PDB file of C-alpha atoms in Angstrom:
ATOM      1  CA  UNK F   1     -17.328  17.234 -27.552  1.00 60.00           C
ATOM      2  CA  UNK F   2     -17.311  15.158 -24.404  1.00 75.00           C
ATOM      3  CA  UNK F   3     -19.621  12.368 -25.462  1.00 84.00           C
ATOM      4  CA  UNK F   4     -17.076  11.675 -28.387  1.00 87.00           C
ATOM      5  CA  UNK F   5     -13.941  11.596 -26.420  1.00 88.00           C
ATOM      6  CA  UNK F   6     -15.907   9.298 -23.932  1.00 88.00           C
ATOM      7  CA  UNK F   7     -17.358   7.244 -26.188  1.00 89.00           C
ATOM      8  CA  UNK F   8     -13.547   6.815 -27.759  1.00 90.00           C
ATOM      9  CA  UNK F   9     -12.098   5.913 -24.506  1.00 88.00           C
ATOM     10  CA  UNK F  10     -14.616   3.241 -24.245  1.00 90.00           C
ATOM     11  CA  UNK F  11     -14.284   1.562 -27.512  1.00 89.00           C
ATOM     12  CA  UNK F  12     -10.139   1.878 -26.813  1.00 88.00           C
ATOM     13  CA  UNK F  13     -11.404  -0.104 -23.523  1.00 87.00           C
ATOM     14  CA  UNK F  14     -13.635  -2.870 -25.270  1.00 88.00           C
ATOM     15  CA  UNK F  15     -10.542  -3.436 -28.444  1.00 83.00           C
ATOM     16  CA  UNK F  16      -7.940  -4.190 -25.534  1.00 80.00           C
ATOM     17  CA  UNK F  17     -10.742  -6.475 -23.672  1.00 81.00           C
ATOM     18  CA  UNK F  18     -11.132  -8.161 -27.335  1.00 81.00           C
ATOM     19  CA  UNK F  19      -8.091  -8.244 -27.796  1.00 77.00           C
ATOM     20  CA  UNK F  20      -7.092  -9.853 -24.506  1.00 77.00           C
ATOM     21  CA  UNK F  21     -10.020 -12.200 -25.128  1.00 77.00           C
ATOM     22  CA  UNK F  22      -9.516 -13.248 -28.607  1.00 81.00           C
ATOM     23  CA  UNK F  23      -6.297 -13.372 -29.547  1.00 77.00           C
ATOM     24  CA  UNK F  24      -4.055 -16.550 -29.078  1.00 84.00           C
ATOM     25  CA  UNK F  25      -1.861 -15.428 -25.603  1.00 78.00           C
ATOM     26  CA  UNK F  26      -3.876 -12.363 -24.710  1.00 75.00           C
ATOM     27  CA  UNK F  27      -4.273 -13.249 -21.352  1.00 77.00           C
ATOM     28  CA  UNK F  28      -0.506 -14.180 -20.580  1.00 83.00           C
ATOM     29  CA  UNK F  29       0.203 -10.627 -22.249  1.00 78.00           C
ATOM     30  CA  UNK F  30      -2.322  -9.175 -20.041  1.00 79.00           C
ATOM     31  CA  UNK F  31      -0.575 -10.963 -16.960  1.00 85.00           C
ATOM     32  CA  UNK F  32       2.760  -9.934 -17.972  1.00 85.00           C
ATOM     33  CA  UNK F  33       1.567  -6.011 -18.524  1.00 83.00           C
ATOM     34  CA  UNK F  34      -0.698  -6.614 -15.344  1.00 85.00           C
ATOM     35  CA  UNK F  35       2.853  -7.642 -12.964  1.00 90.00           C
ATOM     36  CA  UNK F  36       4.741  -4.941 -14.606  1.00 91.00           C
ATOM     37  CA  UNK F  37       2.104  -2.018 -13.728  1.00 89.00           C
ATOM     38  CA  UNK F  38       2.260  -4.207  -9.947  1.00 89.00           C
ATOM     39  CA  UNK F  39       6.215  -4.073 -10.006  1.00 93.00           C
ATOM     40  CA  UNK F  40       5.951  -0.064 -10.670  1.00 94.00           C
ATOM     41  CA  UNK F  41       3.516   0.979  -8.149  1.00 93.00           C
ATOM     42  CA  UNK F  42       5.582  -1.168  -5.460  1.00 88.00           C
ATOM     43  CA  UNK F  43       8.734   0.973  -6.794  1.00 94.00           C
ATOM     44  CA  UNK F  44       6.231   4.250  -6.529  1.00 95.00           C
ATOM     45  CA  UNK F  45       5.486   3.471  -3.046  1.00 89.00           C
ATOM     46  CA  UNK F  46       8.489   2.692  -1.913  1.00 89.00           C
ATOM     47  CA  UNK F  47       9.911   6.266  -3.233  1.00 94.00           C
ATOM     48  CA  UNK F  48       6.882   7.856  -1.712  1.00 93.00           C
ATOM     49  CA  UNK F  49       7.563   6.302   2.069  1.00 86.00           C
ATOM     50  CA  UNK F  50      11.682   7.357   1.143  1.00 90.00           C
ATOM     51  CA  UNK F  51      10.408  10.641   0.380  1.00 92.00           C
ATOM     52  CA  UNK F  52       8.418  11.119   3.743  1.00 86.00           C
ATOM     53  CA  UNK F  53      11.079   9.463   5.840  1.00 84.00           C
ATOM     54  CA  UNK F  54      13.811  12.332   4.522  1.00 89.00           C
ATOM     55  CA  UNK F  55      11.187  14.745   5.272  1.00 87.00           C
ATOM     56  CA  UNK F  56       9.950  13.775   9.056  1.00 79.00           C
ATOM     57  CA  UNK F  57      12.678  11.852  10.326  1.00 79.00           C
ATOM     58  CA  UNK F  58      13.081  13.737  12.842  1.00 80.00           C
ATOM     59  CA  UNK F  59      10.012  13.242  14.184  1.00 79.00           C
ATOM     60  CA  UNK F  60      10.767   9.656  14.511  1.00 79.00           C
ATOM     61  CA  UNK F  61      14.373  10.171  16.136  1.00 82.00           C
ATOM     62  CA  UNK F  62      12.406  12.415  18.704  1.00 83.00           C
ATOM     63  CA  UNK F  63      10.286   9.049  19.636  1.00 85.00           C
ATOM     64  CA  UNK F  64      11.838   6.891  22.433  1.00 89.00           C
ATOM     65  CA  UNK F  65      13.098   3.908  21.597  1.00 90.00           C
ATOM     66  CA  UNK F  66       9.865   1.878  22.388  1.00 92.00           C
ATOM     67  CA  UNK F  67       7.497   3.714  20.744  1.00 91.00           C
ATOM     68  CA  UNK F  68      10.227   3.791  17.366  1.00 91.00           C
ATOM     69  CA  UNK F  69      10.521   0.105  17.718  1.00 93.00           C
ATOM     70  CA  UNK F  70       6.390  -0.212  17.773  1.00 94.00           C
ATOM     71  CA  UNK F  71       6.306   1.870  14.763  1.00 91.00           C
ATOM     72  CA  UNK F  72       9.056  -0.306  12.863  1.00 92.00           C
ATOM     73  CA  UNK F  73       7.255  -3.449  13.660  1.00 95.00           C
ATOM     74  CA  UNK F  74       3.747  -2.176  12.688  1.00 95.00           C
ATOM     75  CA  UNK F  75       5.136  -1.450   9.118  1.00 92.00           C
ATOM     76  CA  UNK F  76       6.575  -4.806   8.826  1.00 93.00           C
ATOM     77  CA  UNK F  77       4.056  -6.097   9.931  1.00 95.00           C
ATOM     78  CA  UNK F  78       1.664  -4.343   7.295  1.00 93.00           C
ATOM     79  CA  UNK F  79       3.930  -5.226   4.785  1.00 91.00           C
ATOM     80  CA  UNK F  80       3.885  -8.831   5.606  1.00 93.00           C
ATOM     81  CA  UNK F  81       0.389  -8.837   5.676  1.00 92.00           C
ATOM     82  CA  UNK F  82       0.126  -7.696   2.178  1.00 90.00           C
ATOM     83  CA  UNK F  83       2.748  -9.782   1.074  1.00 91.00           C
ATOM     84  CA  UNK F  84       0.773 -12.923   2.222  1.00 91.00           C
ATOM     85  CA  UNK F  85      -2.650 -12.027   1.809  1.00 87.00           C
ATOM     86  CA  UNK F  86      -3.126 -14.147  -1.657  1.00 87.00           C
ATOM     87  CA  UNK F  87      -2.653 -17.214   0.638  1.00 90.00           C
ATOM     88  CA  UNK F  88      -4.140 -15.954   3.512  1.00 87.00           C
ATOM     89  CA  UNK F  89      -7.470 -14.865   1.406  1.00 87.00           C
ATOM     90  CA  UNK F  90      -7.816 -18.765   0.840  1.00 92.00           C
ATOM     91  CA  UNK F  91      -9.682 -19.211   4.285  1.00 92.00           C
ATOM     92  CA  UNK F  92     -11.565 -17.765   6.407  1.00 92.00           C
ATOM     93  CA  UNK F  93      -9.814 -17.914   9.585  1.00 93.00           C
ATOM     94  CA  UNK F  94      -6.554 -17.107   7.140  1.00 91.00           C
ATOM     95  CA  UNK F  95      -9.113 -13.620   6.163  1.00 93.00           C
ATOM     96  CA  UNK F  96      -9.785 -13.182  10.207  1.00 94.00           C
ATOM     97  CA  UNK F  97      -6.116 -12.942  10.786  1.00 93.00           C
ATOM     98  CA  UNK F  98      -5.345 -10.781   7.994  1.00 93.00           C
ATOM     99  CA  UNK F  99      -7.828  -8.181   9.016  1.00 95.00           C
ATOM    100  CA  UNK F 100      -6.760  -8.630  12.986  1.00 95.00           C
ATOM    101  CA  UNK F 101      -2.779  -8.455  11.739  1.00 95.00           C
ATOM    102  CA  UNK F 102      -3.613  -4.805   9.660  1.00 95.00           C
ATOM    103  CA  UNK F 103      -5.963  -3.685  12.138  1.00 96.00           C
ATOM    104  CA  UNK F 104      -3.526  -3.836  15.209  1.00 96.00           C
ATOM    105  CA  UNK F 105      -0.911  -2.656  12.648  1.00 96.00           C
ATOM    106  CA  UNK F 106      -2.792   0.468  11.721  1.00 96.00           C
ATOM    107  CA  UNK F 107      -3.765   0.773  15.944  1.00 97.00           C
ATOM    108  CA  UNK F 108      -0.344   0.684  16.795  1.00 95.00           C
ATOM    109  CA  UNK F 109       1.401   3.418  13.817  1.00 93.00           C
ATOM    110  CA  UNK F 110      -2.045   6.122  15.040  1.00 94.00           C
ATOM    111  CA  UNK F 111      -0.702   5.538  18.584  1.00 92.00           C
ATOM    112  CA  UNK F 112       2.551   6.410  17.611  1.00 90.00           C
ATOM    113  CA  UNK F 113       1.669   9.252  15.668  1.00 87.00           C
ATOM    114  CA  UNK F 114      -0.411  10.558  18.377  1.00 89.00           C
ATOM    115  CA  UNK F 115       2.557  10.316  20.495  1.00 84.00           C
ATOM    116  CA  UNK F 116       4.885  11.903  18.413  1.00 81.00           C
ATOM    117  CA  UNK F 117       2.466  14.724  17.413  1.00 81.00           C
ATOM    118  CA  UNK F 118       2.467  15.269  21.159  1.00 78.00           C
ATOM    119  CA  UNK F 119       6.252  15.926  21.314  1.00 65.00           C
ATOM    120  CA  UNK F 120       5.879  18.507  19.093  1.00 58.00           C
TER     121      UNK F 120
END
């Protein structure tokens, strides 16, 4: 009973690849669906870091204003970083930096965390 309902997921798969390959303005159809699926998991995120701001915000008003600041600046700066990687991807000192940028990013929201876990 599995074998069938895998073997009918993969022949759903290989229509929409023919039919993204073969048919006259697949591919701008598949962009278009492609940006759309982009656009909604930016929107899901979003909610999701709403969500867990409601929930632990006190933990952040409990952080000085330093370490609060660090934290803001980290995200921004993650979120910058992913807003520029498809330019930044094009070379490889443009890849060093983007890895460096979300590396100290990442460094500086565990410190934070570790500090504010240490309040508690």
């Amino acid at each position: 009973m599995c074998s069938v309902k895998a073997l009918r997921n993969v022949l759903i798969i290989c229509g929409a690849a023919a039919a993204v390959d073969l048919l006259p303005k697949g591919g701008e159809a598949a962009n278009t669906i492609s940006a759309a699926l982009g656009a909604l998991l930016g929107v899901a995120i979003g909610l999701l870091a709403l969500r867990m701001y409601r929930e632990s915000g006190y933990r952040l008003r409990s952080l000085e204003d330093r370490q609060r600041a660090i934290g803001y600046i980290a995200v921004g700066a993650i979120v910058a970083d992913a807003a520029c990687e498809g330019r930044l991807s094009q070379t490889t000192a443009g890849e060093l930096a983007f890895f460096i940028v979300l590396g100290l990013a990442i460094w500086a929201l565990v410190q934070v965390w570790r500090e504010s876990r240490s309040l508690s």
